[in-house]
JSON list of C-alpha atoms in Angstrom, two decimals:
[
{"chain": "O", "resi": 8, "resn": "MET", "atom": "CA", "xyz": [-16.67, 39.68, -36.17]},
{"chain": "O", "resi": 9, "resn": "SER", "atom": "CA", "xyz": [-17.13, 39.48, -39.95]},
{"chain": "O", "resi": 10, "resn": "ALA", "atom": "CA", "xyz": [-13.48, 40.57, -40.45]},
{"chain": "O", "resi": 11, "resn": "MET", "atom": "CA", "xyz": [-12.43, 37.58, -38.35]},
{"chain": "O", "resi": 12, "resn": "LYS", "atom": "CA", "xyz": [-14.52, 35.20, -40.47]},
{"chain": "O", "resi": 13, "resn": "LEU", "atom": "CA", "xyz": [-13.08, 36.72, -43.64]},
{"chain": "O", "resi": 14, "resn": "LEU", "atom": "CA", "xyz": [-9.53, 36.29, -42.31]},
{"chain": "O", "resi": 15, "resn": "LEU", "atom": "CA", "xyz": [-10.25, 32.66, -41.36]},
{"chain": "O", "resi": 16, "resn": "ALA", "atom": "CA", "xyz": [-11.78, 31.88, -44.77]},
{"chain": "O", "resi": 17, "resn": "ALA", "atom": "CA", "xyz": [-8.85, 33.52, -46.58]},
{"chain": "O", "resi": 18, "resn": "SER", "atom": "CA", "xyz": [-6.29, 31.60, -44.54]},
{"chain": "O", "resi": 19, "resn": "LEU", "atom": "CA", "xyz": [-8.04, 28.30, -45.25]},
{"chain": "O", "resi": 20, "resn": "LEU", "atom": "CA", "xyz": [-8.10, 29.04, -48.98]},
{"chain": "O", "resi": 21, "resn": "LEU", "atom": "CA", "xyz": [-4.48, 30.23, -49.11]},
{"chain": "O", "resi": 22, "resn": "CYS", "atom": "CA", "xyz": [-3.04, 27.49, -46.90]},
{"chain": "O", "resi": 23, "resn": "PRO", "atom": "CA", "xyz": [-5.08, 24.31, -47.54]},
{"chain": "O", "resi": 24, "resn": "GLY", "atom": "CA", "xyz": [-2.15, 21.96, -46.89]},
{"chain": "O", "resi": 25, "resn": "TYR", "atom": "CA", "xyz": [-1.58, 23.34, -43.42]},
{"chain": "O", "resi": 26, "resn": "ALA", "atom": "CA", "xyz": [-5.29, 23.25, -42.61]},
{"chain": "O", "resi": 27, "resn": "LEU", "atom": "CA", "xyz": [-5.56, 19.61, -43.68]},
{"chain": "O", "resi": 28, "resn": "ALA", "atom": "CA", "xyz": [-2.43, 18.66, -41.76]},
{"chain": "O", "resi": 29, "resn": "GLN", "atom": "CA", "xyz": [-4.02, 19.79, -38.50]},
{"chain": "O", "resi": 30, "resn": "ASP", "atom": "CA", "xyz": [-6.74, 17.14, -38.42]},
{"chain": "O", "resi": 31, "resn": "GLY", "atom": "CA", "xyz": [-5.75, 15.77, -35.02]},
{"chain": "O", "resi": 32, "resn": "ASN", "atom": "CA", "xyz": [-5.13, 12.30, -36.47]},
{"chain": "O", "resi": 33, "resn": "LYS", "atom": "CA", "xyz": [-1.96, 10.80, -35.06]},
{"chain": "O", "resi": 34, "resn": "GLU", "atom": "CA", "xyz": [-1.61, 8.08, -37.76]},
{"chain": "O", "resi": 35, "resn": "PRO", "atom": "CA", "xyz": [2.06, 7.49, -38.63]},
{"chain": "O", "resi": 36, "resn": "VAL", "atom": "CA", "xyz": [3.37, 8.18, -42.13]},
{"chain": "O", "resi": 37, "resn": "ALA", "atom": "CA", "xyz": [4.57, 4.57, -42.32]},
{"chain": "O", "resi": 38, "resn": "VAL", "atom": "CA", "xyz": [5.09, 1.48, -40.18]},
{"chain": "O", "resi": 39, "resn": "VAL", "atom": "CA", "xyz": [8.27, -0.55, -40.53]},
{"chain": "O", "resi": 40, "resn": "GLU", "atom": "CA", "xyz": [8.06, -4.30, -39.85]},
{"chain": "O", "resi": 41, "resn": "LEU", "atom": "CA", "xyz": [11.26, -6.11, -38.82]},
{"chain": "O", "resi": 42, "resn": "GLY", "atom": "CA", "xyz": [10.94, -9.80, -38.12]},
{"chain": "O", "resi": 43, "resn": "ALA", "atom": "CA", "xyz": [11.68, -13.42, -38.81]},
{"chain": "O", "resi": 44, "resn": "ALA", "atom": "CA", "xyz": [9.82, -15.67, -41.23]},
{"chain": "O", "resi": 45, "resn": "PRO", "atom": "CA", "xyz": [9.81, -19.48, -41.08]},
{"chain": "O", "resi": 46, "resn": "SER", "atom": "CA", "xyz": [8.08, -21.15, -44.03]},
{"chain": "O", "resi": 47, "resn": "ARG", "atom": "CA", "xyz": [7.13, -24.60, -45.30]},
{"chain": "O", "resi": 48, "resn": "ASN", "atom": "CA", "xyz": [6.84, -25.59, -48.96]},
{"chain": "O", "resi": 49, "resn": "LEU", "atom": "CA", "xyz": [3.73, -27.74, -49.36]},
{"chain": "O", "resi": 50, "resn": "THR", "atom": "CA", "xyz": [4.92, -29.15, -52.70]},
{"chain": "O", "resi": 51, "resn": "ASP", "atom": "CA", "xyz": [8.28, -30.67, -51.74]},
{"chain": "O", "resi": 52, "resn": "HIS", "atom": "CA", "xyz": [7.96, -30.35, -47.93]},
{"chain": "O", "resi": 53, "resn": "GLN", "atom": "CA", "xyz": [11.14, -28.27, -47.48]},
{"chain": "O", "resi": 54, "resn": "SER", "atom": "CA", "xyz": [11.37, -25.74, -44.68]},
{"chain": "O", "resi": 55, "resn": "GLY", "atom": "CA", "xyz": [13.10, -22.39, -44.81]},
{"chain": "O", "resi": 56, "resn": "PHE", "atom": "CA", "xyz": [13.85, -19.51, -42.49]},
{"chain": "O", "resi": 57, "resn": "GLY", "atom": "CA", "xyz": [14.99, -15.92, -42.89]},
{"chain": "O", "resi": 58, "resn": "PRO", "atom": "CA", "xyz": [14.53, -12.30, -41.89]},
{"chain": "O", "resi": 59, "resn": "SER", "atom": "CA", "xyz": [11.61, -10.19, -43.06]},
{"chain": "O", "resi": 60, "resn": "VAL", "atom": "CA", "xyz": [11.53, -6.43, -43.72]},
{"chain": "O", "resi": 61, "resn": "ALA", "atom": "CA", "xyz": [8.47, -4.47, -44.86]},
{"chain": "O", "resi": 62, "resn": "VAL", "atom": "CA", "xyz": [7.09, -0.93, -44.95]},
{"chain": "O", "resi": 63, "resn": "GLU", "atom": "CA", "xyz": [3.38, -0.26, -44.64]},
{"chain": "O", "resi": 64, "resn": "VAL", "atom": "CA", "xyz": [1.52, 2.95, -45.56]},
{"chain": "O", "resi": 65, "resn": "THR", "atom": "CA", "xyz": [-2.15, 3.94, -45.37]},
{"chain": "O", "resi": 66, "resn": "PRO", "atom": "CA", "xyz": [-3.35, 5.76, -48.51]},
{"chain": "O", "resi": 67, "resn": "ILE", "atom": "CA", "xyz": [-7.07, 5.45, -47.62]},
{"chain": "O", "resi": 68, "resn": "GLU", "atom": "CA", "xyz": [-7.80, 5.58, -43.89]},
{"chain": "O", "resi": 69, "resn": "LYS", "atom": "CA", "xyz": [-9.81, 2.55, -42.61]},
{"chain": "O", "resi": 70, "resn": "TRP", "atom": "CA", "xyz": [-10.02, 1.09, -46.15]},
{"chain": "O", "resi": 71, "resn": "LEU", "atom": "CA", "xyz": [-6.60, 0.38, -47.65]},
{"chain": "O", "resi": 72, "resn": "GLU", "atom": "CA", "xyz": [-3.09, -0.25, -46.43]},
{"chain": "O", "resi": 73, "resn": "LEU", "atom": "CA", "xyz": [-0.20, -1.03, -48.78]},
{"chain": "O", "resi": 74, "resn": "GLU", "atom": "CA", "xyz": [2.72, -3.16, -47.65]},
{"chain": "O", "resi": 75, "resn": "ALA", "atom": "CA", "xyz": [5.93, -3.64, -49.64]},
{"chain": "O", "resi": 76, "resn": "GLY", "atom": "CA", "xyz": [8.34, -6.21, -48.26]},
{"chain": "O", "resi": 77, "resn": "VAL", "atom": "CA", "xyz": [11.33, -8.45, -48.87]},
{"chain": "O", "resi": 78, "resn": "THR", "atom": "CA", "xyz": [11.91, -11.86, -47.28]},
{"chain": "O", "resi": 79, "resn": "PRO", "atom": "CA", "xyz": [14.92, -14.05, -48.03]},
{"chain": "O", "resi": 80, "resn": "SER", "atom": "CA", "xyz": [14.32, -17.68, -47.10]},
{"chain": "O", "resi": 81, "resn": "PHE", "atom": "CA", "xyz": [17.25, -20.03, -46.63]},
{"chain": "O", "resi": 82, "resn": "SER", "atom": "CA", "xyz": [16.91, -23.80, -46.67]},
{"chain": "O", "resi": 83, "resn": "ARG", "atom": "CA", "xyz": [19.39, -26.65, -46.92]},
{"chain": "O", "resi": 84, "resn": "GLN", "atom": "CA", "xyz": [19.43, -26.77, -50.73]},
{"chain": "O", "resi": 85, "resn": "SER", "atom": "CA", "xyz": [18.09, -23.40, -51.89]},
{"chain": "O", "resi": 86, "resn": "THR", "atom": "CA", "xyz": [17.77, -19.68, -51.31]},
{"chain": "O", "resi": 87, "resn": "GLU", "atom": "CA", "xyz": [14.59, -17.81, -52.19]},
{"chain": "O", "resi": 88, "resn": "TRP", "atom": "CA", "xyz": [14.00, -14.06, -52.20]},
{"chain": "O", "resi": 89, "resn": "ASP", "atom": "CA", "xyz": [10.34, -13.00, -52.10]},
{"chain": "O", "resi": 90, "resn": "THR", "atom": "CA", "xyz": [9.46, -9.37, -52.86]},
{"chain": "O", "resi": 91, "resn": "ASP", "atom": "CA", "xyz": [5.79, -8.54, -52.45]},
{"chain": "O", "resi": 92, "resn": "LEU", "atom": "CA", "xyz": [3.23, -5.75, -52.61]},
{"chain": "O", "resi": 93, "resn": "LEU", "atom": "CA", "xyz": [0.17, -6.45, -50.49]},
{"chain": "O", "resi": 94, "resn": "PHE", "atom": "CA", "xyz": [-3.18, -4.66, -50.55]},
{"chain": "O", "resi": 95, "resn": "LYS", "atom": "CA", "xyz": [-4.75, -4.93, -47.07]},
{"chain": "O", "resi": 96, "resn": "LYS", "atom": "CA", "xyz": [-8.12, -4.08, -45.57]},
{"chain": "O", "resi": 97, "resn": "PRO", "atom": "CA", "xyz": [-7.64, -2.91, -41.95]},
{"chain": "O", "resi": 98, "resn": "TRP", "atom": "CA", "xyz": [-9.98, -3.33, -38.97]},
{"chain": "O", "resi": 99, "resn": "THR", "atom": "CA", "xyz": [-9.36, -1.78, -35.54]},
{"chain": "O", "resi": 100, "resn": "LEU", "atom": "CA", "xyz": [-10.19, -4.37, -32.88]},
{"chain": "O", "resi": 101, "resn": "SER", "atom": "CA", "xyz": [-9.32, -2.16, -29.89]},
{"chain": "O", "resi": 102, "resn": "PRO", "atom": "CA", "xyz": [-7.12, 0.87, -29.18]},
{"chain": "O", "resi": 103, "resn": "LYS", "atom": "CA", "xyz": [-4.17, -1.52, -28.96]},
{"chain": "O", "resi": 104, "resn": "ALA", "atom": "CA", "xyz": [-4.99, -4.22, -31.56]},
{"chain": "O", "resi": 105, "resn": "GLU", "atom": "CA", "xyz": [-5.51, -4.18, -35.31]},
{"chain": "O", "resi": 106, "resn": "PHE", "atom": "CA", "xyz": [-6.32, -6.90, -37.82]},
{"chain": "O", "resi": 107, "resn": "MET", "atom": "CA", "xyz": [-5.79, -6.85, -41.59]},
{"chain": "O", "resi": 108, "resn": "ALA", "atom": "CA", "xyz": [-6.51, -9.27, -44.41]},
{"chain": "O", "resi": 109, "resn": "GLY", "atom": "CA", "xyz": [-4.57, -8.81, -47.61]},
{"chain": "O", "resi": 110, "resn": "ILE", "atom": "CA", "xyz": [-3.59, -10.18, -51.00]},
{"chain": "O", "resi": 111, "resn": "GLY", "atom": "CA", "xyz": [-1.09, -9.19, -53.63]},
{"chain": "O", "resi": 112, "resn": "PRO", "atom": "CA", "xyz": [1.51, -10.15, -56.20]},
{"chain": "O", "resi": 113, "resn": "GLU", "atom": "CA", "xyz": [5.05, -11.22, -55.46]},
{"chain": "O", "resi": 114, "resn": "TRP", "atom": "CA", "xyz": [8.26, -11.69, -57.40]},
{"chain": "O", "resi": 115, "resn": "ILE", "atom": "CA", "xyz": [10.14, -14.86, -56.44]},
{"chain": "O", "resi": 116, "resn": "HIS", "atom": "CA", "xyz": [13.87, -15.25, -57.12]},
{"chain": "O", "resi": 117, "resn": "THR", "atom": "CA", "xyz": [15.08, -18.81, -56.41]},
{"chain": "O", "resi": 118, "resn": "SER", "atom": "CA", "xyz": [18.60, -20.19, -56.50]},
{"chain": "O", "resi": 119, "resn": "GLU", "atom": "CA", "xyz": [18.80, -23.99, -56.20]},
{"chain": "O", "resi": 120, "resn": "SER", "atom": "CA", "xyz": [21.68, -26.33, -57.15]},
{"chain": "O", "resi": 121, "resn": "GLY", "atom": "CA", "xyz": [23.33, -23.61, -59.24]},
{"chain": "O", "resi": 122, "resn": "ILE", "atom": "CA", "xyz": [20.13, -22.86, -61.20]},
{"chain": "O", "resi": 123, "resn": "THR", "atom": "CA", "xyz": [18.51, -19.45, -60.82]},
{"chain": "O", "resi": 124, "resn": "ARG", "atom": "CA", "xyz": [14.82, -18.89, -61.57]},
{"chain": "O", "resi": 125, "resn": "ASN", "atom": "CA", "xyz": [12.53, -15.87, -61.44]},
{"chain": "O", "resi": 126, "resn": "SER", "atom": "CA", "xyz": [8.77, -16.18, -61.33]},
{"chain": "O", "resi": 127, "resn": "LEU", "atom": "CA", "xyz": [5.60, -14.40, -60.29]},
{"chain": "O", "resi": 128, "resn": "GLY", "atom": "CA", "xyz": [3.30, -15.53, -57.55]},
{"chain": "O", "resi": 129, "resn": "GLY", "atom": "CA", "xyz": [0.37, -14.50, -55.42]},
{"chain": "O", "resi": 130, "resn": "GLU", "atom": "CA", "xyz": [0.19, -14.16, -51.66]},
{"chain": "O", "resi": 131, "resn": "ALA", "atom": "CA", "xyz": [-2.62, -13.96, -49.09]},
{"chain": "O", "resi": 132, "resn": "VAL", "atom": "CA", "xyz": [-2.00, -12.91, -45.48]},
{"chain": "O", "resi": 133, "resn": "LEU", "atom": "CA", "xyz": [-3.74, -12.25, -42.18]},
{"chain": "O", "resi": 134, "resn": "ASP", "atom": "CA", "xyz": [-1.96, -9.55, -40.18]},
{"chain": "O", "resi": 135, "resn": "PHE", "atom": "CA", "xyz": [-2.36, -9.08, -36.42]},
{"chain": "O", "resi": 136, "resn": "MET", "atom": "CA", "xyz": [-0.75, -5.93, -34.97]},
{"chain": "O", "resi": 137, "resn": "PHE", "atom": "CA", "xyz": [-0.42, -5.18, -31.27]},
{"chain": "O", "resi": 138, "resn": "TRP", "atom": "CA", "xyz": [0.56, -1.78, -29.86]},
{"chain": "O", "resi": 139, "resn": "PRO", "atom": "CA", "xyz": [1.26, -1.98, -26.08]},
{"chain": "O", "resi": 140, "resn": "GLY", "atom": "CA", "xyz": [1.72, 1.80, -25.64]},
{"chain": "O", "resi": 141, "resn": "ARG", "atom": "CA", "xyz": [-0.91, 4.51, -26.08]},
{"chain": "O", "resi": 142, "resn": "LYS", "atom": "CA", "xyz": [1.12, 6.37, -28.71]},
{"chain": "O", "resi": 143, "resn": "HIS", "atom": "CA", "xyz": [1.64, 3.43, -31.11]},
{"chain": "O", "resi": 144, "resn": "LYS", "atom": "CA", "xyz": [5.39, 4.02, -31.42]},
{"chain": "O", "resi": 145, "resn": "LEU", "atom": "CA", "xyz": [6.54, 0.41, -30.97]},
{"chain": "O", "resi": 146, "resn": "GLY", "atom": "CA", "xyz": [4.57, -2.78, -31.25]},
{"chain": "O", "resi": 147, "resn": "TRP", "atom": "CA", "xyz": [4.71, -6.32, -32.53]},
{"chain": "O", "resi": 148, "resn": "TYR", "atom": "CA", "xyz": [2.99, -8.30, -35.23]},
{"chain": "O", "resi": 149, "resn": "VAL", "atom": "CA", "xyz": [2.16, -11.85, -36.34]},
{"chain": "O", "resi": 150, "resn": "GLU", "atom": "CA", "xyz": [1.37, -12.41, -40.03]},
{"chain": "O", "resi": 151, "resn": "PRO", "atom": "CA", "xyz": [0.51, -15.94, -41.23]},
{"chain": "O", "resi": 152, "resn": "GLY", "atom": "CA", "xyz": [0.43, -16.29, -45.01]},
{"chain": "O", "resi": 153, "resn": "TYR", "atom": "CA", "xyz": [-0.06, -18.54, -48.01]},
{"chain": "O", "resi": 154, "resn": "GLU", "atom": "CA", "xyz": [1.72, -18.16, -51.34]},
{"chain": "O", "resi": 155, "resn": "TYR", "atom": "CA", "xyz": [1.25, -19.70, -54.75]},
{"chain": "O", "resi": 156, "resn": "ASN", "atom": "CA", "xyz": [4.06, -19.62, -57.32]},
{"chain": "O", "resi": 157, "resn": "PHE", "atom": "CA", "xyz": [2.79, -19.27, -60.90]},
{"chain": "O", "resi": 158, "resn": "GLY", "atom": "CA", "xyz": [6.16, -20.46, -62.23]},
{"chain": "O", "resi": 159, "resn": "ARG", "atom": "CA", "xyz": [7.42, -23.93, -63.01]},
{"chain": "O", "resi": 160, "resn": "GLY", "atom": "CA", "xyz": [6.15, -26.49, -60.51]},
{"chain": "O", "resi": 161, "resn": "HIS", "atom": "CA", "xyz": [3.37, -24.24, -59.19]},
{"chain": "O", "resi": 162, "resn": "GLU", "atom": "CA", "xyz": [4.78, -24.44, -55.68]},
{"chain": "O", "resi": 163, "resn": "ARG", "atom": "CA", "xyz": [2.56, -23.64, -52.72]},
{"chain": "O", "resi": 164, "resn": "SER", "atom": "CA", "xyz": [3.84, -22.69, -49.30]},
{"chain": "O", "resi": 165, "resn": "ILE", "atom": "CA", "xyz": [2.70, -21.46, -45.92]},
{"chain": "O", "resi": 166, "resn": "GLY", "atom": "CA", "xyz": [4.61, -19.37, -43.46]},
{"chain": "O", "resi": 167, "resn": "VAL", "atom": "CA", "xyz": [4.39, -16.86, -40.68]},
{"chain": "O", "resi": 168, "resn": "SER", "atom": "CA", "xyz": [6.25, -13.62, -40.19]},
{"chain": "O", "resi": 169, "resn": "ALA", "atom": "CA", "xyz": [6.53, -12.17, -36.69]},
{"chain": "O", "resi": 170, "resn": "GLY", "atom": "CA", "xyz": [8.48, -9.33, -35.18]},
{"chain": "O", "resi": 171, "resn": "LEU", "atom": "CA", "xyz": [8.74, -5.68, -34.22]},
{"chain": "O", "resi": 172, "resn": "LEU", "atom": "CA", "xyz": [6.65, -2.73, -35.48]},
{"chain": "O", "resi": 173, "resn": "ILE", "atom": "CA", "xyz": [8.23, 0.74, -35.62]},
{"chain": "O", "resi": 174, "resn": "ALA", "atom": "CA", "xyz": [5.97, 3.72, -36.41]},
{"chain": "O", "resi": 175, "resn": "ILE", "atom": "CA", "xyz": [7.44, 6.57, -38.47]},
{"chain": "O", "resi": 176, "resn": "ASP", "atom": "CA", "xyz": [5.67, 9.73, -37.27]},
{"chain": "O", "resi": 177, "resn": "LYS", "atom": "CA", "xyz": [4.66, 12.77, -39.29]},
{"chain": "O", "resi": 178, "resn": "ARG", "atom": "CA", "xyz": [6.94, 15.79, -39.03]}
]
């Protein structure tokens, strides 16, 4: 019996990556968000609409999720590209529902009437994720948000992103 314990201890020391990978946790490596994002500028009351793409990873289980995303917003007189990095705190509401609150910086590239501007901003979001299946392969999300542009005009806007969740599993 002691030879078996010695073999087990040696294998754990020699192969720590494999031992840690077998934790039984079925968390995906990443979650891809594909959706649509209507928005409303609170400063000049213009509305915009565009697609939204983001990738979310979990570096610290139950404490931190990182989301990097890009959202182009098209309105009658301008085009705006928002690129953000959000730091989110997750809460599991049920086996099929999650909630996250997050904040982070964003880079805003605006093209309006032939004038191009780049500025920094801040964003705050509430993220609701729903996974209909047991395995959390496909789901959907709703993410209302508020952004503040630190650039010229200090624009403020609200919006909501909603769409499909696709889990990228571990290999």
